[in-house]
Amino acid sequence: VGNPNLSGYNASKFGLMGFSESTMLELRHAGIKVAVICPGSVATDFGHGPNVPGMLDAQDVALAVMSIVEAAPNALISQIHLRPLRPPKR
């Protein structure tokens, strides 16, 4: 998601999406899976602090990672966009 005053940050994220998609397309026929997880706001010490109501927590992201790792051998989950169900009201 693009954000004002964060053009460099946003460009790096969009670049990673393109890199991941290209790498996935190049490697999938060799049986190599490439996936990207795009979490929304996560309550961590890095950002807003732990236990912020309405934000994702690290466990939510970990479960998304596990869904990719545990996917059926012939299934490719290439992207997960993970957002809080009830984000904080602004």
Coordinates of N, CA and C in Angstrom, one line a residue:
V1 N 0.9 -1.2 0.0 CA 0.0 0.0 0.0 C 0.9 1.2 0.0
G2 N 0.7 2.1 -0.9 CA 1.4 3.4 -1.0 C 1.0 4.3 0.2
N3 N 2.1 5.0 0.7 CA 1.8 5.9 1.8 C 2.5 7.2 1.5
P4 N 1.9 8.4 1.8 CA 2.6 9.7 1.6 C 3.8 9.8 2.5
N5 N 4.8 10.5 1.9 CA 6.0 10.8 2.6 C 6.9 9.6 2.9
L6 N 6.6 8.5 2.3 CA 7.4 7.3 2.4 C 7.8 6.7 1.1
S7 N 8.1 7.5 0.1 CA 8.3 7.0 -1.3 C 9.4 6.0 -1.4
G8 N 10.5 6.2 -0.7 CA 11.6 5.3 -0.8 C 11.2 3.9 -0.1
Y9 N 10.6 4.0 1.0 CA 10.1 2.8 1.7 C 9.1 2.0 0.8
N10 N 8.2 2.7 0.2 CA 7.2 2.1 -0.7 C 7.8 1.5 -1.9
A11 N 8.8 2.2 -2.5 CA 9.5 1.7 -3.7 C 10.2 0.4 -3.4
S12 N 10.8 0.3 -2.2 CA 11.5 -1.0 -1.8 C 10.5 -2.1 -1.7
K13 N 9.3 -1.8 -1.1 CA 8.3 -2.9 -0.9 C 7.7 -3.3 -2.3
F14 N 7.4 -2.4 -3.2 CA 6.9 -2.7 -4.5 C 8.0 -3.5 -5.3
G15 N 9.3 -3.1 -5.1 CA 10.4 -3.8 -5.8 C 10.5 -5.3 -5.3
L16 N 10.3 -5.5 -4.0 CA 10.3 -6.9 -3.5 C 9.2 -7.7 -4.0
M17 N 8.0 -7.1 -4.3 CA 6.9 -7.8 -4.8 C 7.2 -8.3 -6.3
G18 N 7.8 -7.4 -7.1 CA 8.1 -7.7 -8.4 C 9.2 -8.8 -8.5
F19 N 10.3 -8.6 -7.6 CA 11.3 -9.6 -7.5 C 10.8 -11.0 -7.1
S20 N 9.9 -11.0 -6.2 CA 9.4 -12.3 -5.7 C 8.5 -13.0 -6.8
E21 N 7.7 -12.2 -7.5 CA 6.9 -12.8 -8.5 C 7.7 -13.3 -9.7
S22 N 8.7 -12.6 -10.1 CA 9.6 -13.0 -11.1 C 10.4 -14.3 -10.7
T23 N 10.9 -14.3 -9.5 CA 11.6 -15.5 -9.0 C 10.7 -16.7 -8.9
M24 N 9.5 -16.5 -8.5 CA 8.5 -17.6 -8.4 C 8.3 -18.2 -9.8
L25 N 8.1 -17.3 -10.8 CA 7.8 -17.8 -12.2 C 9.0 -18.5 -12.8
E26 N 10.2 -18.1 -12.4 CA 11.4 -18.7 -12.9 C 11.7 -20.1 -12.3
L27 N 11.3 -20.2 -11.0 CA 11.7 -21.4 -10.3 C 10.6 -22.5 -10.1
R28 N 9.4 -22.1 -10.3 CA 8.3 -23.1 -10.0 C 8.4 -24.4 -10.7
H29 N 8.9 -24.4 -11.9 CA 8.9 -25.6 -12.7 C 10.0 -26.6 -12.2
A30 N 10.9 -26.0 -11.4 CA 12.0 -26.8 -10.8 C 11.5 -27.3 -9.4
G31 N 10.2 -27.0 -9.0 CA 9.7 -27.5 -7.8 C 10.1 -26.6 -6.6
I32 N 10.6 -25.4 -6.9 CA 11.0 -24.5 -5.8 C 9.9 -23.5 -5.7
K33 N 9.4 -23.3 -4.4 CA 8.3 -22.4 -4.1 C 8.9 -21.1 -3.6
V34 N 8.3 -20.0 -4.1 CA 8.7 -18.6 -3.7 C 7.4 -17.9 -3.3
A35 N 7.3 -17.4 -2.1 CA 6.1 -16.7 -1.6 C 6.5 -15.4 -0.9
V36 N 5.5 -14.5 -0.9 CA 5.7 -13.3 -0.1 C 4.5 -13.0 0.8
I37 N 4.8 -12.6 2.0 CA 3.7 -12.2 2.9 C 3.7 -10.7 3.1
C38 N 2.5 -10.1 2.9 CA 2.4 -8.7 3.1 C 1.5 -8.4 4.3
P39 N 2.1 -8.3 5.4 CA 1.2 -8.0 6.6 C 0.9 -6.6 6.7
G40 N -0.3 -6.3 7.3 CA -0.6 -4.9 7.6 C 0.1 -4.6 8.9
S41 N -0.4 -3.6 9.6 CA 0.3 -3.2 10.9 C 0.3 -4.3 11.9
V42 N 1.6 -4.6 12.4 CA 1.8 -5.6 13.3 C 2.3 -4.9 14.6
A43 N 1.7 -5.3 15.7 CA 2.0 -4.8 17.0 C 3.3 -5.4 17.5
T44 N 4.4 -4.7 17.3 CA 5.8 -5.2 17.8 C 6.5 -4.1 18.4
D45 N 7.6 -4.4 19.0 CA 8.5 -3.4 19.6 C 9.1 -2.5 18.5
F46 N 9.2 -3.0 17.3 CA 9.7 -2.2 16.2 C 8.8 -1.0 15.8
G47 N 7.5 -1.2 15.9 CA 6.6 -0.2 15.5 C 5.8 0.5 16.7
H48 N 4.6 0.1 16.8 CA 3.7 0.7 17.8 C 3.8 0.1 19.2
G49 N 4.5 -1.0 19.3 CA 4.6 -1.7 20.6 C 3.7 -2.9 20.7
P50 N 4.0 -3.9 21.5 CA 3.1 -5.1 21.6 C 1.8 -4.8 22.2
N51 N 0.8 -5.6 21.9 CA -0.5 -5.6 22.6 C -1.3 -4.4 22.2
V52 N -1.2 -3.9 21.0 CA -2.0 -2.8 20.5 C -3.3 -3.3 20.0
P53 N -4.5 -2.9 20.6 CA -5.7 -3.5 20.2 C -6.0 -3.2 18.7
G54 N -6.5 -4.2 18.0 CA -6.9 -4.1 16.6 C -5.8 -4.3 15.6
M55 N -4.6 -4.5 16.1 CA -3.5 -4.7 15.1 C -3.2 -6.2 15.1
L56 N -2.5 -6.7 14.0 CA -2.0 -8.0 14.0 C -0.9 -8.2 15.1
D57 N -0.7 -9.5 15.5 CA 0.4 -9.7 16.3 C 1.3 -10.7 15.6
A58 N 2.5 -10.9 16.2 CA 3.5 -11.7 15.5 C 3.0 -13.2 15.3
Q59 N 2.1 -13.7 16.1 CA 1.6 -15.0 16.0 C 0.7 -15.1 14.7
D60 N 0.0 -14.0 14.4 CA -0.8 -14.0 13.2 C 0.1 -14.2 11.9
V61 N 1.2 -13.5 11.9 CA 2.1 -13.6 10.8 C 2.7 -15.0 10.8
A62 N 3.1 -15.5 11.9 CA 3.7 -16.8 12.0 C 2.7 -17.9 11.4
L63 N 1.5 -17.8 11.7 CA 0.5 -18.7 11.2 C 0.3 -18.6 9.7
A64 N 0.5 -17.4 9.1 CA 0.5 -17.2 7.7 C 1.7 -17.9 7.1
V65 N 2.8 -17.8 7.7 CA 4.0 -18.5 7.2 C 3.8 -20.0 7.2
M66 N 3.2 -20.5 8.3 CA 3.0 -21.9 8.4 C 2.0 -22.4 7.3
S67 N 1.1 -21.6 7.0 CA 0.1 -22.0 5.9 C 0.9 -22.2 4.6
I68 N 1.9 -21.4 4.3 CA 2.7 -21.6 3.1 C 3.5 -22.8 3.2
V69 N 4.2 -23.0 4.3 CA 5.1 -24.1 4.5 C 4.3 -25.5 4.5
E70 N 3.1 -25.5 5.0 CA 2.3 -26.7 5.1 C 1.4 -27.0 3.9
A71 N 1.5 -26.1 2.9 CA 0.6 -26.3 1.7 C 0.9 -27.6 1.1
A72 N 0.0 -28.2 0.4 CA 0.1 -29.5 -0.3 C 1.3 -29.3 -1.3
P73 N 2.0 -30.4 -1.5 CA 3.2 -30.4 -2.4 C 3.0 -29.8 -3.7
N74 N 1.8 -30.0 -4.3 CA 1.6 -29.4 -5.7 C 0.9 -28.1 -5.6
A75 N 0.7 -27.5 -4.4 CA 0.0 -26.2 -4.3 C 1.1 -25.1 -4.1
L76 N 0.9 -24.0 -4.7 CA 1.8 -22.9 -4.6 C 1.0 -21.7 -4.1
I77 N 1.3 -21.3 -2.9 CA 0.7 -20.0 -2.4 C 1.8 -19.0 -2.6
S78 N 1.6 -18.1 -3.6 CA 2.6 -17.1 -4.0 C 2.5 -15.8 -3.2
Q79 N 1.4 -15.4 -2.7 CA 1.2 -14.2 -2.0 C 0.2 -14.3 -0.9
I80 N 0.4 -13.7 0.2 CA -0.6 -13.6 1.3 C -0.6 -12.1 1.7
H81 N -1.8 -11.5 1.6 CA -2.0 -10.1 2.1 C -2.8 -10.3 3.4
L82 N -2.1 -9.9 4.5 CA -2.7 -10.2 5.8 C -3.0 -8.8 6.4
R83 N -4.3 -8.7 6.8 CA -4.7 -7.4 7.4 C -5.5 -7.7 8.7
P84 N -5.5 -6.8 9.6 CA -6.3 -6.9 10.8 C -7.8 -7.0 10.5
L85 N -8.5 -7.8 11.1 CA -10.0 -7.9 10.9 C -10.6 -6.6 11.4
R86 N -10.2 -6.1 12.5 CA -10.8 -4.9 13.1 C -9.7 -3.9 13.4
P87 N -9.2 -3.2 12.4 CA -8.1 -2.3 12.7 C -8.5 -1.1 13.6
P88 N -7.5 -0.5 14.2 CA -7.8 0.6 15.1 C -8.5 1.7 14.3
K89 N -9.5 2.4 14.9 CA -10.2 3.5 14.2 C -9.3 4.7 14.3
R90 N -9.4 5.4 13.2 CA -8.6 6.7 13.1 C -9.4 7.9 13.4

